[in-house]
PDB file of N, CA and C in Angstrom:
ATOM      1  N   ASN A   1      67.485  47.152  42.861  1.00  0.00           N
ATOM      2  CA  ASN A   1      67.932  46.321  43.964  1.00  0.00           C
ATOM      3  C   ASN A   1      66.726  45.618  44.581  1.00  0.00           C
ATOM      4  N   ASN A   2      66.175  44.664  43.852  1.00  0.00           N
ATOM      5  CA  ASN A   2      65.020  43.946  44.369  1.00  0.00           C
ATOM      6  C   ASN A   2      65.446  42.727  45.184  1.00  0.00           C
ATOM      7  N   HIS A   3      64.673  42.445  46.233  1.00  0.00           N
ATOM      8  CA  HIS A   3      64.951  41.308  47.103  1.00  0.00           C
ATOM      9  C   HIS A   3      64.010  40.141  46.823  1.00  0.00           C
ATOM     10  N   TYR A   4      63.202  40.279  45.781  1.00  0.00           N
ATOM     11  CA  TYR A   4      62.237  39.259  45.390  1.00  0.00           C
ATOM     12  C   TYR A   4      62.386  38.972  43.905  1.00  0.00           C
ATOM     13  N   ASN A   5      61.868  37.835  43.488  1.00  0.00           N
ATOM     14  CA  ASN A   5      61.706  37.598  42.058  1.00  0.00           C
ATOM     15  C   ASN A   5      60.580  38.516  41.596  1.00  0.00           C
ATOM     16  N   ILE A   6      60.710  39.088  40.421  1.00  0.00           N
ATOM     17  CA  ILE A   6      59.760  40.100  39.945  1.00  0.00           C
ATOM     18  C   ILE A   6      59.273  39.741  38.539  1.00  0.00           C
ATOM     19  N   ARG A   7      58.002  40.062  38.274  1.00  0.00           N
ATOM     20  CA  ARG A   7      57.446  39.982  36.921  1.00  0.00           C
ATOM     21  C   ARG A   7      56.820  41.337  36.620  1.00  0.00           C
ATOM     22  N   VAL A   8      57.069  41.856  35.411  1.00  0.00           N
ATOM     23  CA  VAL A   8      56.489  43.119  34.983  1.00  0.00           C
ATOM     24  C   VAL A   8      55.565  42.835  33.795  1.00  0.00           C
ATOM     25  N   ILE A   9      54.328  43.295  33.905  1.00  0.00           N
ATOM     26  CA  ILE A   9      53.362  43.163  32.817  1.00  0.00           C
ATOM     27  C   ILE A   9      52.846  44.557  32.491  1.00  0.00           C
ATOM     28  N   ILE A  10      52.822  44.895  31.206  1.00  0.00           N
ATOM     29  CA  ILE A  10      52.282  46.184  30.766  1.00  0.00           C
ATOM     30  C   ILE A  10      51.031  45.916  29.945  1.00  0.00           C
ATOM     31  N   THR A  11      49.954  46.614  30.310  1.00  0.00           N
ATOM     32  CA  THR A  11      48.684  46.485  29.606  1.00  0.00           C
ATOM     33  C   THR A  11      48.246  47.858  29.111  1.00  0.00           C
ATOM     34  N   MET A  12      47.585  47.853  27.967  1.00  0.00           N
ATOM     35  CA  MET A  12      47.062  49.088  27.373  1.00  0.00           C
ATOM     36  C   MET A  12      45.858  49.563  28.177  1.00  0.00           C
ATOM     37  N   ASP A  13      45.781  50.868  28.451  1.00  0.00           N
ATOM     38  CA  ASP A  13      44.652  51.420  29.198  1.00  0.00           C
ATOM     39  C   ASP A  13      43.337  51.277  28.440  1.00  0.00           C
ATOM     40  N   ASP A  14      43.369  51.515  27.119  1.00  0.00           N
ATOM     41  CA  ASP A  14      42.110  51.546  26.363  1.00  0.00           C
ATOM     42  C   ASP A  14      41.497  50.171  26.138  1.00  0.00           C
ATOM     43  N   SER A  15      42.322  49.131  26.022  1.00  0.00           N
ATOM     44  CA  SER A  15      41.791  47.801  25.703  1.00  0.00           C
ATOM     45  C   SER A  15      42.049  46.753  26.779  1.00  0.00           C
ATOM     46  N   GLY A  16      42.983  47.037  27.696  1.00  0.00           N
ATOM     47  CA  GLY A  16      43.361  46.048  28.696  1.00  0.00           C
ATOM     48  C   GLY A  16      44.261  44.956  28.141  1.00  0.00           C
ATOM     49  N   GLU A  17      44.640  45.088  26.866  1.00  0.00           N
ATOM     50  CA  GLU A  17      45.465  44.081  26.215  1.00  0.00           C
ATOM     51  C   GLU A  17      46.892  44.102  26.762  1.00  0.00           C
ATOM     52  N   GLU A  18      47.420  42.919  27.049  1.00  0.00           N
ATOM     53  CA  GLU A  18      48.800  42.793  27.506  1.00  0.00           C
ATOM     54  C   GLU A  18      49.728  42.974  26.314  1.00  0.00           C
ATOM     55  N   ILE A  19      50.670  43.912  26.453  1.00  0.00           N
ATOM     56  CA  ILE A  19      51.619  44.145  25.363  1.00  0.00           C
ATOM     57  C   ILE A  19      53.060  43.825  25.775  1.00  0.00           C
ATOM     58  N   TYR A  20      53.254  43.509  27.058  1.00  0.00           N
ATOM     59  CA  TYR A  20      54.601  43.171  27.515  1.00  0.00           C
ATOM     60  C   TYR A  20      54.505  42.287  28.756  1.00  0.00           C
ATOM     61  N   ASN A  21      55.345  41.253  28.792  1.00  0.00           N
ATOM     62  CA  ASN A  21      55.473  40.391  29.963  1.00  0.00           C
ATOM     63  C   ASN A  21      56.946  40.037  30.082  1.00  0.00           C
ATOM     64  N   SER A  22      57.563  40.461  31.163  1.00  0.00           N
ATOM     65  CA  SER A  22      58.999  40.257  31.336  1.00  0.00           C
ATOM     66  C   SER A  22      59.363  38.810  31.622  1.00  0.00           C
ATOM     67  N   GLY A  23      58.369  38.010  32.036  1.00  0.00           N
ATOM     68  CA  GLY A  23      58.702  36.703  32.573  1.00  0.00           C
ATOM     69  C   GLY A  23      59.258  36.899  33.971  1.00  0.00           C
ATOM     70  N   LEU A  24      59.441  35.837  34.691  1.00  0.00           N
ATOM     71  CA  LEU A  24      59.941  35.938  36.063  1.00  0.00           C
ATOM     72  C   LEU A  24      61.421  36.283  36.050  1.00  0.00           C
ATOM     73  N   MET A  25      61.756  37.383  36.717  1.00  0.00           N
ATOM     74  CA  MET A  25      63.143  37.846  36.780  1.00  0.00           C
ATOM     75  C   MET A  25      63.694  37.564  38.176  1.00  0.00           C
ATOM     76  N   PRO A  26      64.848  36.924  38.266  1.00  0.00           N
ATOM     77  CA  PRO A  26      65.414  36.610  39.578  1.00  0.00           C
ATOM     78  C   PRO A  26      65.906  37.855  40.319  1.00  0.00           C
ATOM     79  N   VAL A  27      66.114  37.699  41.599  1.00  0.00           N
ATOM     80  CA  VAL A  27      66.612  38.763  42.477  1.00  0.00           C
ATOM     81  C   VAL A  27      67.797  39.466  41.828  1.00  0.00           C
ATOM     82  N   ASN A  28      67.805  40.806  41.949  1.00  0.00           N
ATOM     83  CA  ASN A  28      68.883  41.682  41.473  1.00  0.00           C
ATOM     84  C   ASN A  28      69.085  41.683  39.960  1.00  0.00           C
ATOM     85  N   SER A  29      68.091  41.239  39.207  1.00  0.00           N
ATOM     86  CA  SER A  29      68.193  41.357  37.757  1.00  0.00           C
ATOM     87  C   SER A  29      67.489  42.629  37.317  1.00  0.00           C
ATOM     88  N   HIS A  30      67.700  43.018  36.071  1.00  0.00           N
ATOM     89  CA  HIS A  30      67.061  44.216  35.545  1.00  0.00           C
ATOM     90  C   HIS A  30      66.896  44.076  34.032  1.00  0.00           C
ATOM     91  N   ILE A  31      66.089  44.956  33.474  1.00  0.00           N
ATOM     92  CA  ILE A  31      65.849  44.956  32.031  1.00  0.00           C
ATOM     93  C   ILE A  31      66.533  46.188  31.448  1.00  0.00           C
ATOM     94  N   GLU A  32      67.473  45.984  30.551  1.00  0.00           N
ATOM     95  CA  GLU A  32      68.105  47.118  29.872  1.00  0.00           C
ATOM     96  C   GLU A  32      67.346  47.463  28.605  1.00  0.00           C
ATOM     97  N   THR A  33      67.032  46.459  27.803  1.00  0.00           N
ATOM     98  CA  THR A  33      66.251  46.654  26.589  1.00  0.00           C
ATOM     99  C   THR A  33      65.370  45.432  26.380  1.00  0.00           C
ATOM    100  N   ASP A  34      64.273  45.639  25.695  1.00  0.00           N
ATOM    101  CA  ASP A  34      63.367  44.547  25.371  1.00  0.00           C
ATOM    102  C   ASP A  34      62.403  45.042  24.307  1.00  0.00           C
ATOM    103  N   VAL A  35      61.539  44.181  23.826  1.00  0.00           N
ATOM    104  CA  VAL A  35      60.566  44.570  22.817  1.00  0.00           C
ATOM    105  C   VAL A  35      59.162  44.241  23.301  1.00  0.00           C
ATOM    106  N   LEU A  36      58.189  44.985  22.796  1.00  0.00           N
ATOM    107  CA  LEU A  36      56.796  44.728  23.124  1.00  0.00           C
ATOM    108  C   LEU A  36      56.314  43.495  22.375  1.00  0.00           C
ATOM    109  N   GLU A  37      55.258  42.877  22.888  1.00  0.00           N
ATOM    110  CA  GLU A  37      54.684  41.697  22.242  1.00  0.00           C
ATOM    111  C   GLU A  37      53.789  42.078  21.066  1.00  0.00           C
ATOM    112  N   GLN A  38      53.525  43.359  20.902  1.00  0.00           N
ATOM    113  CA  GLN A  38      52.649  43.840  19.845  1.00  0.00           C
ATOM    114  C   GLN A  38      53.304  45.050  19.181  1.00  0.00           C
ATOM    115  N   VAL A  39      53.183  45.145  17.870  1.00  0.00           N
ATOM    116  CA  VAL A  39      53.696  46.306  17.144  1.00  0.00           C
ATOM    117  C   VAL A  39      52.649  47.420  17.253  1.00  0.00           C
ATOM    118  N   LEU A  40      53.086  48.590  17.681  1.00  0.00           N
ATOM    119  CA  LEU A  40      52.191  49.731  17.819  1.00  0.00           C
ATOM    120  C   LEU A  40      52.489  50.756  16.733  1.00  0.00           C
ATOM    121  N   GLU A  41      51.448  51.390  16.250  1.00  0.00           N
ATOM    122  CA  GLU A  41      51.607  52.467  15.278  1.00  0.00           C
ATOM    123  C   GLU A  41      52.256  53.670  15.966  1.00  0.00           C
ATOM    124  N   LYS A  42      52.839  54.543  15.175  1.00  0.00           N
ATOM    125  CA  LYS A  42      53.433  55.772  15.686  1.00  0.00           C
ATOM    126  C   LYS A  42      52.398  56.540  16.507  1.00  0.00           C
ATOM    127  N   GLY A  43      52.817  57.014  17.679  1.00  0.00           N
ATOM    128  CA  GLY A  43      51.912  57.790  18.517  1.00  0.00           C
ATOM    129  C   GLY A  43      52.191  57.598  19.997  1.00  0.00           C
ATOM    130  N   GLU A  44      51.271  58.113  20.802  1.00  0.00           N
ATOM    131  CA  GLU A  44      51.377  58.057  22.260  1.00  0.00           C
ATOM    132  C   GLU A  44      50.296  57.113  22.796  1.00  0.00           C
ATOM    133  N   TYR A  45      50.656  56.311  23.772  1.00  0.00           N
ATOM    134  CA  TYR A  45      49.736  55.336  24.339  1.00  0.00           C
ATOM    135  C   TYR A  45      49.836  55.347  25.861  1.00  0.00           C
ATOM    136  N   ASP A  46      48.681  55.372  26.513  1.00  0.00           N
ATOM    137  CA  ASP A  46      48.641  55.249  27.970  1.00  0.00           C
ATOM    138  C   ASP A  46      48.548  53.774  28.331  1.00  0.00           C
ATOM    139  N   ALA A  47      49.300  53.380  29.335  1.00  0.00           N
ATOM    140  CA  ALA A  47      49.339  51.979  29.729  1.00  0.00           C
ATOM    141  C   ALA A  47      49.575  51.877  31.239  1.00  0.00           C
ATOM    142  N   MET A  48      49.450  50.655  31.742  1.00  0.00           N
ATOM    143  CA  MET A  48      49.680  50.382  33.158  1.00  0.00           C
ATOM    144  C   MET A  48      50.755  49.308  33.277  1.00  0.00           C
ATOM    145  N   ALA A  49      51.786  49.588  34.061  1.00  0.00           N
ATOM    146  CA  ALA A  49      52.821  48.602  34.359  1.00  0.00           C
ATOM    147  C   ALA A  49      52.513  48.017  35.733  1.00  0.00           C
ATOM    148  N   THR A  50      52.422  46.699  35.788  1.00  0.00           N
ATOM    149  CA  THR A  50      52.164  46.008  37.049  1.00  0.00           C
ATOM    150  C   THR A  50      53.402  45.210  37.426  1.00  0.00           C
ATOM    151  N   PHE A  51      53.951  45.513  38.588  1.00  0.00           N
ATOM    152  CA  PHE A  51      55.140  44.842  39.110  1.00  0.00           C
ATOM    153  C   PHE A  51      54.677  43.889  40.209  1.00  0.00           C
ATOM    154  N   THR A  52      54.883  42.603  40.009  1.00  0.00           N
ATOM    155  CA  THR A  52      54.470  41.606  40.990  1.00  0.00           C
ATOM    156  C   THR A  52      55.716  40.961  41.574  1.00  0.00           C
ATOM    157  N   ALA A  53      55.784  40.924  42.902  1.00  0.00           N
ATOM    158  CA  ALA A  53      56.929  40.343  43.607  1.00  0.00           C
ATOM    159  C   ALA A  53      56.555  38.949  44.115  1.00  0.00           C
ATOM    160  N   TYR A  54      57.525  38.035  44.032  1.00  0.00           N
ATOM    161  CA  TYR A  54      57.315  36.651  44.450  1.00  0.00           C
ATOM    162  C   TYR A  54      58.406  36.232  45.432  1.00  0.00           C
ATOM    163  N   ASP A  55      58.005  35.465  46.441  1.00  0.00           N
ATOM    164  CA  ASP A  55      58.948  34.921  47.413  1.00  0.00           C
ATOM    165  C   ASP A  55      59.971  34.048  46.685  1.00  0.00           C
ATOM    166  N   THR A  56      61.234  34.172  47.056  1.00  0.00           N
ATOM    167  CA  THR A  56      62.302  33.446  46.358  1.00  0.00           C
ATOM    168  C   THR A  56      62.335  31.958  46.697  1.00  0.00           C
ATOM    169  N   VAL A  57      61.697  31.565  47.789  1.00  0.00           N
ATOM    170  CA  VAL A  57      61.693  30.156  48.180  1.00  0.00           C
ATOM    171  C   VAL A  57      60.411  29.459  47.731  1.00  0.00           C
ATOM    172  N   THR A  58      59.267  30.090  48.000  1.00  0.00           N
ATOM    173  CA  THR A  58      57.980  29.445  47.735  1.00  0.00           C
ATOM    174  C   THR A  58      57.347  29.855  46.411  1.00  0.00           C
ATOM    175  N   ASP A  59      57.837  30.913  45.805  1.00  0.00           N
ATOM    176  CA  ASP A  59      57.248  31.510  44.598  1.00  0.00           C
ATOM    177  C   ASP A  59      55.846  32.059  44.836  1.00  0.00           C
ATOM    178  N   ASP A  60      55.440  32.219  46.106  1.00  0.00           N
ATOM    179  CA  ASP A  60      54.154  32.834  46.430  1.00  0.00           C
ATOM    180  C   ASP A  60      54.226  34.329  46.147  1.00  0.00           C
ATOM    181  N   GLU A  61      53.127  34.893  45.660  1.00  0.00           N
ATOM    182  CA  GLU A  61      53.061  36.333  45.435  1.00  0.00           C
ATOM    183  C   GLU A  61      53.089  37.040  46.789  1.00  0.00           C
ATOM    184  N   VAL A  62      53.960  38.056  46.914  1.00  0.00           N
ATOM    185  CA  VAL A  62      54.083  38.772  48.182  1.00  0.00           C
ATOM    186  C   VAL A  62      53.676  40.237  48.081  1.00  0.00           C
ATOM    187  N   GLY A  63      53.462  40.724  46.880  1.00  0.00           N
ATOM    188  CA  GLY A  63      53.040  42.109  46.749  1.00  0.00           C
ATOM    189  C   GLY A  63      52.982  42.538  45.298  1.00  0.00           C
ATOM    190  N   GLN A  64      52.347  43.699  45.118  1.00  0.00           N
ATOM    191  CA  GLN A  64      52.175  44.222  43.768  1.00  0.00           C
ATOM    192  C   GLN A  64      52.206  45.741  43.816  1.00  0.00           C
ATOM    193  N   ALA A  65      52.736  46.332  42.777  1.00  0.00           N
ATOM    194  CA  ALA A  65      52.731  47.786  42.616  1.00  0.00           C
ATOM    195  C   ALA A  65      52.341  48.091  41.175  1.00  0.00           C
ATOM    196  N   HIS A  66      51.667  49.221  40.995  1.00  0.00           N
ATOM    197  CA  HIS A  66      51.227  49.637  39.672  1.00  0.00           C
ATOM    198  C   HIS A  66      51.799  51.016  39.366  1.00  0.00           C
ATOM    199  N   ALA A  67      52.102  51.248  38.105  1.00  0.00           N
ATOM    200  CA  ALA A  67      52.585  52.559  37.674  1.00  0.00           C
ATOM    201  C   ALA A  67      51.959  52.894  36.332  1.00  0.00           C
ATOM    202  N   GLU A  68      51.405  54.093  36.234  1.00  0.00           N
ATOM    203  CA  GLU A  68      50.903  54.570  34.955  1.00  0.00           C
ATOM    204  C   GLU A  68      52.113  54.915  34.091  1.00  0.00           C
ATOM    205  N   VAL A  69      52.093  54.478  32.845  1.00  0.00           N
ATOM    206  CA  VAL A  69      53.205  54.776  31.932  1.00  0.00           C
ATOM    207  C   VAL A  69      52.643  55.311  30.615  1.00  0.00           C
ATOM    208  N   ARG A  70      53.437  56.082  29.937  1.00  0.00           N
ATOM    209  CA  ARG A  70      53.090  56.559  28.603  1.00  0.00           C
ATOM    210  C   ARG A  70      54.152  56.002  27.656  1.00  0.00           C
ATOM    211  N   ILE A  71      53.666  55.312  26.644  1.00  0.00           N
ATOM    212  CA  ILE A  71      54.546  54.705  25.653  1.00  0.00           C
ATOM    213  C   ILE A  71      54.564  55.637  24.435  1.00  0.00           C
ATOM    214  N   SER A  72      55.755  56.025  24.006  1.00  0.00           N
ATOM    215  CA  SER A  72      55.928  56.874  22.835  1.00  0.00           C
ATOM    216  C   SER A  72      56.563  56.059  21.728  1.00  0.00           C
ATOM    217  N   VAL A  73      55.819  55.878  20.628  1.00  0.00           N
ATOM    218  CA  VAL A  73      56.342  55.190  19.462  1.00  0.00           C
ATOM    219  C   VAL A  73      56.716  56.271  18.454  1.00  0.00           C
ATOM    220  N   LEU A  74      57.994  56.350  18.124  1.00  0.00           N
ATOM    221  CA  LEU A  74      58.497  57.449  17.300  1.00  0.00           C
ATOM    222  C   LEU A  74      58.441  57.171  15.811  1.00  0.00           C
ATOM    223  N   SER A  75      58.497  55.913  15.426  1.00  0.00           N
ATOM    224  CA  SER A  75      58.443  55.623  13.990  1.00  0.00           C
ATOM    225  C   SER A  75      57.826  54.264  13.735  1.00  0.00           C
TER     226      SER A  75
END
């Protein structure tokens, strides 16, 4: 239930490489499924998800939150 336009970017901890960019998502949207921009080998990967909120009228950035994530590639 977001009140702002949101963009989610995931970067790898070890290289800083961006592996996912949601694009700008309008208010009250969500991601059910999606794919990474890079194919990863089987294994566990530490990454950082950055959630950036934008004003719905001006598109100015209004805030950011970060979350540590672990990506599990099963096959």
